[in-house]
CSV table of C-alpha atoms and ligand atoms in Angstrom, one decimal:
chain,number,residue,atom,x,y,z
A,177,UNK,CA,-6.6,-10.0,-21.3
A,178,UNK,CA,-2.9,-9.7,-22.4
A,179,UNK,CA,0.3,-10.8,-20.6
A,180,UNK,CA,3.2,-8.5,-21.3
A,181,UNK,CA,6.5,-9.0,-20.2
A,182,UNK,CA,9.0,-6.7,-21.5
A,183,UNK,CA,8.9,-3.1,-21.2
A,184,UNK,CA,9.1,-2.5,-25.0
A,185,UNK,CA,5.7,-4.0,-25.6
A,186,UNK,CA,3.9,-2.5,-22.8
A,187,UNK,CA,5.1,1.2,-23.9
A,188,UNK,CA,4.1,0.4,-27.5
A,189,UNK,CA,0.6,-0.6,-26.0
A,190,UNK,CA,0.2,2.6,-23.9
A,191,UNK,CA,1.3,4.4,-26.5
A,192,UNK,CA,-1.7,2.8,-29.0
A,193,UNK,CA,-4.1,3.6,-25.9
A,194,UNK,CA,-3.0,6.9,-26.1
A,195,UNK,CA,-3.4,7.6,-29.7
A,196,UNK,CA,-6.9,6.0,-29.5
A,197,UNK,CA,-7.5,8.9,-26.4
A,198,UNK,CA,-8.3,6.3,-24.1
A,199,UNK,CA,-7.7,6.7,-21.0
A,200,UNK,CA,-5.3,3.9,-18.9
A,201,UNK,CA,-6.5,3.0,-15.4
A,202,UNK,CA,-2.8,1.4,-13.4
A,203,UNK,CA,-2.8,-0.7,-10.9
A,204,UNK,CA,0.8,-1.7,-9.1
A,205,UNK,CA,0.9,-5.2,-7.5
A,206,UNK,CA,3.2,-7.8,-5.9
A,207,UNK,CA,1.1,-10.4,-6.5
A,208,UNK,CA,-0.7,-13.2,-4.7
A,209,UNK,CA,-3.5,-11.3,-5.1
A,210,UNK,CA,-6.8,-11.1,-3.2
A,211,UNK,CA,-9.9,-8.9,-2.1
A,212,UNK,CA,-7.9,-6.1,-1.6
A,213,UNK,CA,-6.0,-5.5,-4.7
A,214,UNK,CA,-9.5,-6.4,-6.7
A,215,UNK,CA,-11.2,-3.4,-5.0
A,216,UNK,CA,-8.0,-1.7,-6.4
A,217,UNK,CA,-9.0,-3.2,-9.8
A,218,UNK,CA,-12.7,-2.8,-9.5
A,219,UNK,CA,-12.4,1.2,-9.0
A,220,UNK,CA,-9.8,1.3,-12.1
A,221,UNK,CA,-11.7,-0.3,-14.3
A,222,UNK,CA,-15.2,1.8,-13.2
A,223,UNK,CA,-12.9,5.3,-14.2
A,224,UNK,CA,-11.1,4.3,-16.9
A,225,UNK,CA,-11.1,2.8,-20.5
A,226,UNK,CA,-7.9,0.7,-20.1
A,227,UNK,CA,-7.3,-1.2,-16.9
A,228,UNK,CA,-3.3,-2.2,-16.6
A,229,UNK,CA,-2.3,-4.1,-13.5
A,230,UNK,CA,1.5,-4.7,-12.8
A,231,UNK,CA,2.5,-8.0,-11.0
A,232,UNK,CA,6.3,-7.2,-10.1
A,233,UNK,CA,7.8,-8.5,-6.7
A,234,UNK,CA,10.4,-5.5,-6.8
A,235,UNK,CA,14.0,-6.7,-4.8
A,236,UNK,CA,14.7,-2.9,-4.1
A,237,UNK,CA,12.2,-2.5,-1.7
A,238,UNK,CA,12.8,-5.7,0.3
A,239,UNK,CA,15.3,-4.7,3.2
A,240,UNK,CA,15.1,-8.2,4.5
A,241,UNK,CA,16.2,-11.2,1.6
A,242,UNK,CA,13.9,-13.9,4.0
A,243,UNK,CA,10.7,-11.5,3.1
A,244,UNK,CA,11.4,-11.3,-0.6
A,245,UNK,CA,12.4,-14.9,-1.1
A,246,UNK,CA,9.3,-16.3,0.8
A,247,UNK,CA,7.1,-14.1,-0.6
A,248,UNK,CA,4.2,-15.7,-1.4
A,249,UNK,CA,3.8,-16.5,-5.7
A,250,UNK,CA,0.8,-17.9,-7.8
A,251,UNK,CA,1.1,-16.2,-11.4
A,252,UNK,CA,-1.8,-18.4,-13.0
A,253,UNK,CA,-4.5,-17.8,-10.5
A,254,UNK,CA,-3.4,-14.3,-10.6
A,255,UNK,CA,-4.2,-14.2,-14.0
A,256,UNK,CA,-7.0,-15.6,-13.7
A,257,UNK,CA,-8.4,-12.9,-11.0
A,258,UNK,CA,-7.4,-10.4,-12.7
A,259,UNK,CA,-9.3,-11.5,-16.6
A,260,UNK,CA,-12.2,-12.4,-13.9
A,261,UNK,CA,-12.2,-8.4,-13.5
A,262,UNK,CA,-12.0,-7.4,-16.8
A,263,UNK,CA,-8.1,-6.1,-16.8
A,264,UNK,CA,-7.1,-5.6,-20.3
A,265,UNK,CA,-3.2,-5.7,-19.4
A,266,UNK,CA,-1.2,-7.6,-17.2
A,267,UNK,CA,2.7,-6.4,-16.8
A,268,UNK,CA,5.0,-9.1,-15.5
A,269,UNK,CA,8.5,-8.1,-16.2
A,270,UNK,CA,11.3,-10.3,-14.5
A,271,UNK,CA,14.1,-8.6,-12.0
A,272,UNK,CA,16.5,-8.6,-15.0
A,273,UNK,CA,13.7,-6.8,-17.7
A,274,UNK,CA,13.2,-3.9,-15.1
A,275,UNK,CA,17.0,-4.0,-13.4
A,276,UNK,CA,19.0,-5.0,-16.2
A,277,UNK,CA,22.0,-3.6,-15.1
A,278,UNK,CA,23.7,-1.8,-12.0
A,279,UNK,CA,21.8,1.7,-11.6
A,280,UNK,CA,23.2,4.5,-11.7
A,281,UNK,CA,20.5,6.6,-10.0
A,282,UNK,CA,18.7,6.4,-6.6
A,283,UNK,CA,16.0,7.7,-5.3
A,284,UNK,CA,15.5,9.2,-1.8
A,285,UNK,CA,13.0,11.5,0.1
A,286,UNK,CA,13.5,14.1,2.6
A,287,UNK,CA,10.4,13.9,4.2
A,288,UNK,CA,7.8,11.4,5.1
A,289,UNK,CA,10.0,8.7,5.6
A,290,UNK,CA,12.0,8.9,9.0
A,291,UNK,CA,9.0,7.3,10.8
A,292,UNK,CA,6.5,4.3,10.7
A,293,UNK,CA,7.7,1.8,7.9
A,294,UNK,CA,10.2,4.4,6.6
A,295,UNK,CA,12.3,4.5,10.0
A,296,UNK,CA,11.6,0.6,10.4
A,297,UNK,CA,12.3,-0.9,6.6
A,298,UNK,CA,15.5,0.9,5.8
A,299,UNK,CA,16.0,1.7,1.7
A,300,UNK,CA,12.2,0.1,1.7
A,301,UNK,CA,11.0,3.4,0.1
A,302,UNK,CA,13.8,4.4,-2.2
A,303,UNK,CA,13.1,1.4,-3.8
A,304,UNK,CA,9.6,2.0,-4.0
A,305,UNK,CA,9.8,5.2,-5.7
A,306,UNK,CA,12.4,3.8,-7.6
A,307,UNK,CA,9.8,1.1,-9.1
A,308,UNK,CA,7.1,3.2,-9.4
A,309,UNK,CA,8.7,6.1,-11.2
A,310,UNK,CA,9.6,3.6,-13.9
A,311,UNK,CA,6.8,1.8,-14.1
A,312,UNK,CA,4.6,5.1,-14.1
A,313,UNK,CA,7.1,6.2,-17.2
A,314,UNK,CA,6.9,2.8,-19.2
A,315,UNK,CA,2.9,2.3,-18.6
A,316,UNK,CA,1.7,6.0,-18.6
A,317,UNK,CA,-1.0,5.5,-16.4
A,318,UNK,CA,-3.7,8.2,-16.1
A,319,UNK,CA,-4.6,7.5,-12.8
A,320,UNK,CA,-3.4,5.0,-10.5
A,321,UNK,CA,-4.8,3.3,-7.6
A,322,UNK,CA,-3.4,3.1,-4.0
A,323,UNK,CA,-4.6,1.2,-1.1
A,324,UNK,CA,-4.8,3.1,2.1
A,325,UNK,CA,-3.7,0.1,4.2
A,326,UNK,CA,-0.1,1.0,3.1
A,327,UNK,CA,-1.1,5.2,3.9
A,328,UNK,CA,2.5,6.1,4.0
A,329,UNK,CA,3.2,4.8,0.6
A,330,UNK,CA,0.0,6.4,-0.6
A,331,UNK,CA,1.9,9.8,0.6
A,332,UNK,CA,5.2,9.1,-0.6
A,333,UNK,CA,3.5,8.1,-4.1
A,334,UNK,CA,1.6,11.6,-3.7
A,335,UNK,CA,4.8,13.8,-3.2
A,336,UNK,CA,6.3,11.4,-5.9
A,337,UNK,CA,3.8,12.7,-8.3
A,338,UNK,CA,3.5,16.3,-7.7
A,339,UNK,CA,7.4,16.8,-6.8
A,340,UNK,CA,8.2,15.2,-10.5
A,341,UNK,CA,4.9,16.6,-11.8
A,342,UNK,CA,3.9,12.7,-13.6
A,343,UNK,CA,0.5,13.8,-14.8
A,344,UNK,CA,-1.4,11.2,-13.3
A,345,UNK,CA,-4.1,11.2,-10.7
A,346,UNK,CA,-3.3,9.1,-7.5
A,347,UNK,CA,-6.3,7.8,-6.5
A,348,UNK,CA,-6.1,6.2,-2.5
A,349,UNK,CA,-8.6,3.6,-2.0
A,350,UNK,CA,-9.6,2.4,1.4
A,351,UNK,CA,-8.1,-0.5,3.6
A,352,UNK,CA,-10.4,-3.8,1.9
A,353,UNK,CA,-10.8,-6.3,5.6
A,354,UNK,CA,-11.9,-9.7,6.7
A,355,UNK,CA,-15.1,-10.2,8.3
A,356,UNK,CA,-13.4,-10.0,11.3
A,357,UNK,CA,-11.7,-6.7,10.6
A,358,UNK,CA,-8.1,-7.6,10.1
A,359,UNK,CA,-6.6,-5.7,7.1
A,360,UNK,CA,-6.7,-8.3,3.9
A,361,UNK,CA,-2.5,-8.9,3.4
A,362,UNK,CA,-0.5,-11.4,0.8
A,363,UNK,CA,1.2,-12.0,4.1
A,364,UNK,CA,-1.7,-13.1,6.0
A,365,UNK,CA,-1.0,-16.8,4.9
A,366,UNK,CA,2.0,-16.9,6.8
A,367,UNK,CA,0.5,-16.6,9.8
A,368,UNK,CA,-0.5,-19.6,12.2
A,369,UNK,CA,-4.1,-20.7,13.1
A,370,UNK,CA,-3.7,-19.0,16.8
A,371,UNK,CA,-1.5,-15.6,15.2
A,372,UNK,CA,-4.6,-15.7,12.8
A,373,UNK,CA,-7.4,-15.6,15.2
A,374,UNK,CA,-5.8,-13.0,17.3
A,375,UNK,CA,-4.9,-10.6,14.9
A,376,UNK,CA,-8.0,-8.5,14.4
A,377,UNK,CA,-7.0,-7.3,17.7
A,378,UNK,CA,-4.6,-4.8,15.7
A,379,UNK,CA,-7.6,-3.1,14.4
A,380,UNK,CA,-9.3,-3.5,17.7
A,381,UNK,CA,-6.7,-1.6,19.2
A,382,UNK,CA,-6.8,1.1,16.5
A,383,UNK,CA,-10.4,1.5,16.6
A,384,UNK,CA,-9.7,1.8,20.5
A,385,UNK,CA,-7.0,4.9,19.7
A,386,UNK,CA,-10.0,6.2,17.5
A,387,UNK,CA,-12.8,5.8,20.4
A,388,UNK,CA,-10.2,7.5,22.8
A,389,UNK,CA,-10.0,10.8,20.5
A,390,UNK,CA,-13.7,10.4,20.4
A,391,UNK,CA,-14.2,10.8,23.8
A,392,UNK,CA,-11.6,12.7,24.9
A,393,UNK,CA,-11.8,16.3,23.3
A,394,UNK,CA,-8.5,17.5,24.8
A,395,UNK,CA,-6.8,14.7,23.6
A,396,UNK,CA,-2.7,14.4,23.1
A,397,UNK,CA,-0.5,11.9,20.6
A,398,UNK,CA,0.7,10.5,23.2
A,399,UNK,CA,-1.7,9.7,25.2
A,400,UNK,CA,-3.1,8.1,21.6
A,401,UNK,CA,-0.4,6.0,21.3
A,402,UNK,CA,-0.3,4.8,24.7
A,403,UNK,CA,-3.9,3.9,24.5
A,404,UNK,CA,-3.4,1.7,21.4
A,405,UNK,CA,-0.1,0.4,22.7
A,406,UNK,CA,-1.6,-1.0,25.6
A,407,UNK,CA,-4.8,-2.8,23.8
A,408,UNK,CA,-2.1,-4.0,21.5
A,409,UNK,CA,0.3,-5.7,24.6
A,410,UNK,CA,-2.8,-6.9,26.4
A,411,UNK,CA,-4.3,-8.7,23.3
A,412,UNK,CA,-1.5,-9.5,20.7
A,413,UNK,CA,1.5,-11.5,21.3
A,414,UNK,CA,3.4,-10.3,18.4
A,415,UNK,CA,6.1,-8.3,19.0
A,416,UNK,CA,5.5,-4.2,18.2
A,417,UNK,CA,7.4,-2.8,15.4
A,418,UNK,CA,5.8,0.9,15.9
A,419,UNK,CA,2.9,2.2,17.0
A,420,UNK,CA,2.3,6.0,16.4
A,421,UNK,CA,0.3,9.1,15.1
A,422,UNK,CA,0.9,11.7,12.9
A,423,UNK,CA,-0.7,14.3,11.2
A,424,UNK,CA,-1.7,13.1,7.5
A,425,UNK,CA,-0.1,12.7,4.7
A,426,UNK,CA,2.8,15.0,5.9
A,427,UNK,CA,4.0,12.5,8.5
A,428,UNK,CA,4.7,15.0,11.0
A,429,UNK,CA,4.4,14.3,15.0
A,430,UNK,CA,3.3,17.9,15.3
A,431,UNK,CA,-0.3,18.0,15.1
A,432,UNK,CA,-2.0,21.1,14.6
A,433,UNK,CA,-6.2,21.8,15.0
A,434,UNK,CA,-7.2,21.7,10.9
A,435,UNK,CA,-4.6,18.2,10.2
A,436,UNK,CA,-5.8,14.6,9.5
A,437,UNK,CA,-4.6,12.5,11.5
A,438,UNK,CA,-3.2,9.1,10.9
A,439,UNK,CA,-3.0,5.9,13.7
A,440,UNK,CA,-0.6,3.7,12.5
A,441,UNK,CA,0.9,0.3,13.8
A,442,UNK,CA,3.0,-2.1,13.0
A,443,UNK,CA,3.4,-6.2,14.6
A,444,UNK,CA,5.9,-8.6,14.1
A,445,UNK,CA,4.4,-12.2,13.8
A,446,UNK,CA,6.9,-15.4,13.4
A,447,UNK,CA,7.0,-15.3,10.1
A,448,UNK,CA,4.8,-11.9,9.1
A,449,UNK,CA,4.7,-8.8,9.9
A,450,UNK,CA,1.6,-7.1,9.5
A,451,UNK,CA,0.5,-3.3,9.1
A,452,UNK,CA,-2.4,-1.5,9.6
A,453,UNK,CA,-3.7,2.2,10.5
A,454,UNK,CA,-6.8,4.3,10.4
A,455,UNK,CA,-7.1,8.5,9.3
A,456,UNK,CA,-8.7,10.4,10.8
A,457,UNK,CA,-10.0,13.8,11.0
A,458,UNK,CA,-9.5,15.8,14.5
A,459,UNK,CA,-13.2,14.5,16.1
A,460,UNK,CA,-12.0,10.6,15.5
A,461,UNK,CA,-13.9,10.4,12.4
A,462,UNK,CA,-13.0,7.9,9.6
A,463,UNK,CA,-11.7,10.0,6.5
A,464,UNK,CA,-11.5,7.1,4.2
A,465,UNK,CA,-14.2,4.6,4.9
A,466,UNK,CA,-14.8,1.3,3.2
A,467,UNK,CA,-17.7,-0.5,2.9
A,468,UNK,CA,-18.4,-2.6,6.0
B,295,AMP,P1,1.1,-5.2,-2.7
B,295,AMP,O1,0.8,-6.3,-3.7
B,295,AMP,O2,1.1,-5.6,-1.3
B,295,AMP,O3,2.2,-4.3,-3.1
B,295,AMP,O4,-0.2,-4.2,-2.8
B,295,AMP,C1,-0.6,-3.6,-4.0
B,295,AMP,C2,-1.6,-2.6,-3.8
B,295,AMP,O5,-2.7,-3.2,-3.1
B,295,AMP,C3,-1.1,-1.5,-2.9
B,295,AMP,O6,-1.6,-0.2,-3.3
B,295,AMP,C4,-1.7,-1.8,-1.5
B,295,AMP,O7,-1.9,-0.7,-0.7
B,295,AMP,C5,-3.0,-2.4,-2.0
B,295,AMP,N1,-3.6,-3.2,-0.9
B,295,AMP,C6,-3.0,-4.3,-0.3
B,295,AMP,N2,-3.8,-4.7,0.7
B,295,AMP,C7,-4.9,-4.0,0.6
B,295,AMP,C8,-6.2,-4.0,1.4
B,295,AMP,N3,-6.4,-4.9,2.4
B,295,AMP,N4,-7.1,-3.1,1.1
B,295,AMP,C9,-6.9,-2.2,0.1
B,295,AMP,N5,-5.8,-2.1,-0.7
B,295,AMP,C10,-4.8,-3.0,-0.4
């Protein structure tokens, strides 16, 4: 496995991979790495001849400086993960090798962002886009892997890559989970031993907005919403950042008969806040499953 830093390198590397015709299999991290990102890995590197995984906490998408500076940091074992998996590249640039100097162009989106993390992390996905439309130029991934525990970034990077036409297949992988169902998270390690052992109630509660459109044919978002809401107040002390559904990936709070559906919620712990949804299609099934 190579470590690259600077951006020159890593283009003249995809650009070797290129000539050779082998394919490039990308994989965009923050780091702190765990099950998760390695099914990530694991599907890239099944697809693909060239496995590239980026570990880049990216500033422009923090909105809050105590997030990014407490984000949690372990390059080495990283690494070591990540060679464990058979990735043949790892991109680490610093802040000032991808943002060397004040930008002169910004990124925005005129839909799919007003609501869920988009209407609560202001700028959080202007900087993503930003991030990801440079690294997607400098590495020239073939396909790239998502995880569906963040499903609005999965449709933001979607409209990303069919608005600018990047020819590169976005692959969405589903949410990776502890035996006890909560969503695997960098951020889990911030929480305490009791925040710990009550948050699987935040998939408990979606799995109780899923059982609710299973039994209820008639079913309105609404009533979802409510539903989950209240499992979430009864169960979870964290504070409620959103909870909501909406048809999927468009975003929209207008559901129609044919859409997939997405639950999504968000908690505030002390010191973590947490995210996790399920899609759906219109009978409450799972669209994306992993394996349990
Ligand atoms: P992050 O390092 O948090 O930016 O995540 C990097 C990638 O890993 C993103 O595509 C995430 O959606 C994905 N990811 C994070 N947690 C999980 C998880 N529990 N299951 C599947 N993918 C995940």
């Amino acid at each position: 496995m190579i470590r690259i830093n600077t951006i020159k390198q890593m283009r003249e590397k995809s650009k070797e991979f290129h000539q050779n015709g082998q394919s490039i299999g990308f994989v965009a991290t923050m780091g702190y790495l765990h099950e998760g990102h390695l099914q990530l890995v694991n599907n890239a590197r099944k697809e693909n001849d060239i496995v590239v995984v980026s570990i880049f906490v990216n500033p422009l998408q923090f909105n809050q400086t105590s997030d990014l500076t407490s984000y949690p940091k372990d390059l080495e074992r990283d690494a070591e993960l990540l060679e464990a998996a058979g990735v043949d590249i790892v991109f680490h640039p610093t802040v000032e090798e991808m943002y060397p100097k004040q930008s002169v162009i910004q990124m925005s989106l005129l839909a799919r962002q007003d609501v869920l993390c988009g209407a609560s992390r202001p700028g959080h996905f202007e900087g993503v886009l930003k991030v990801l439309s440079k690294l997607f130029i400098i590495i020239q991934p073939t396909k790239t892997y998502f995880g569906l525990k963040d499903a609005q970034q999965v449709a933001v990077v979607d409209a990303l890559i069919e608005d600018l036409n990047y020819d590169i297949t976005l692959v969405p992988i589903p949410t990776e989970r502890e035996s006890d169902g909560l969503a695997m998270s960098s951020r889990n390690v911030r929480l305490s031993a009791a925040e710990r052992k009550e948050a699987p109630n935040i998939y408990q509660a979606l799995k109780a907005g899923q059982h609710f459109i299973q039994s209820n044919e008639s079913w309105s978002r609404d009533q979802v919403i409510d539903h989950v809401k209240h499992r979430l107040q009864e169960r979870v002390s964290a504070e409620i950042d959103y909870v909501d559904c909406l048809t999927y990936p468009d975003l929209l709070p207008l559901i129609k008969e044919s859409d997939s559906i997405i639950i999504a919620v968000a908690v505030h712990y002390k010191e973590a806040r947490l995210i996790d949804n399920l899609i759906l299609n219109q009978s409450g099934e799972e669209i994306y499953r992993g394996e349990e």
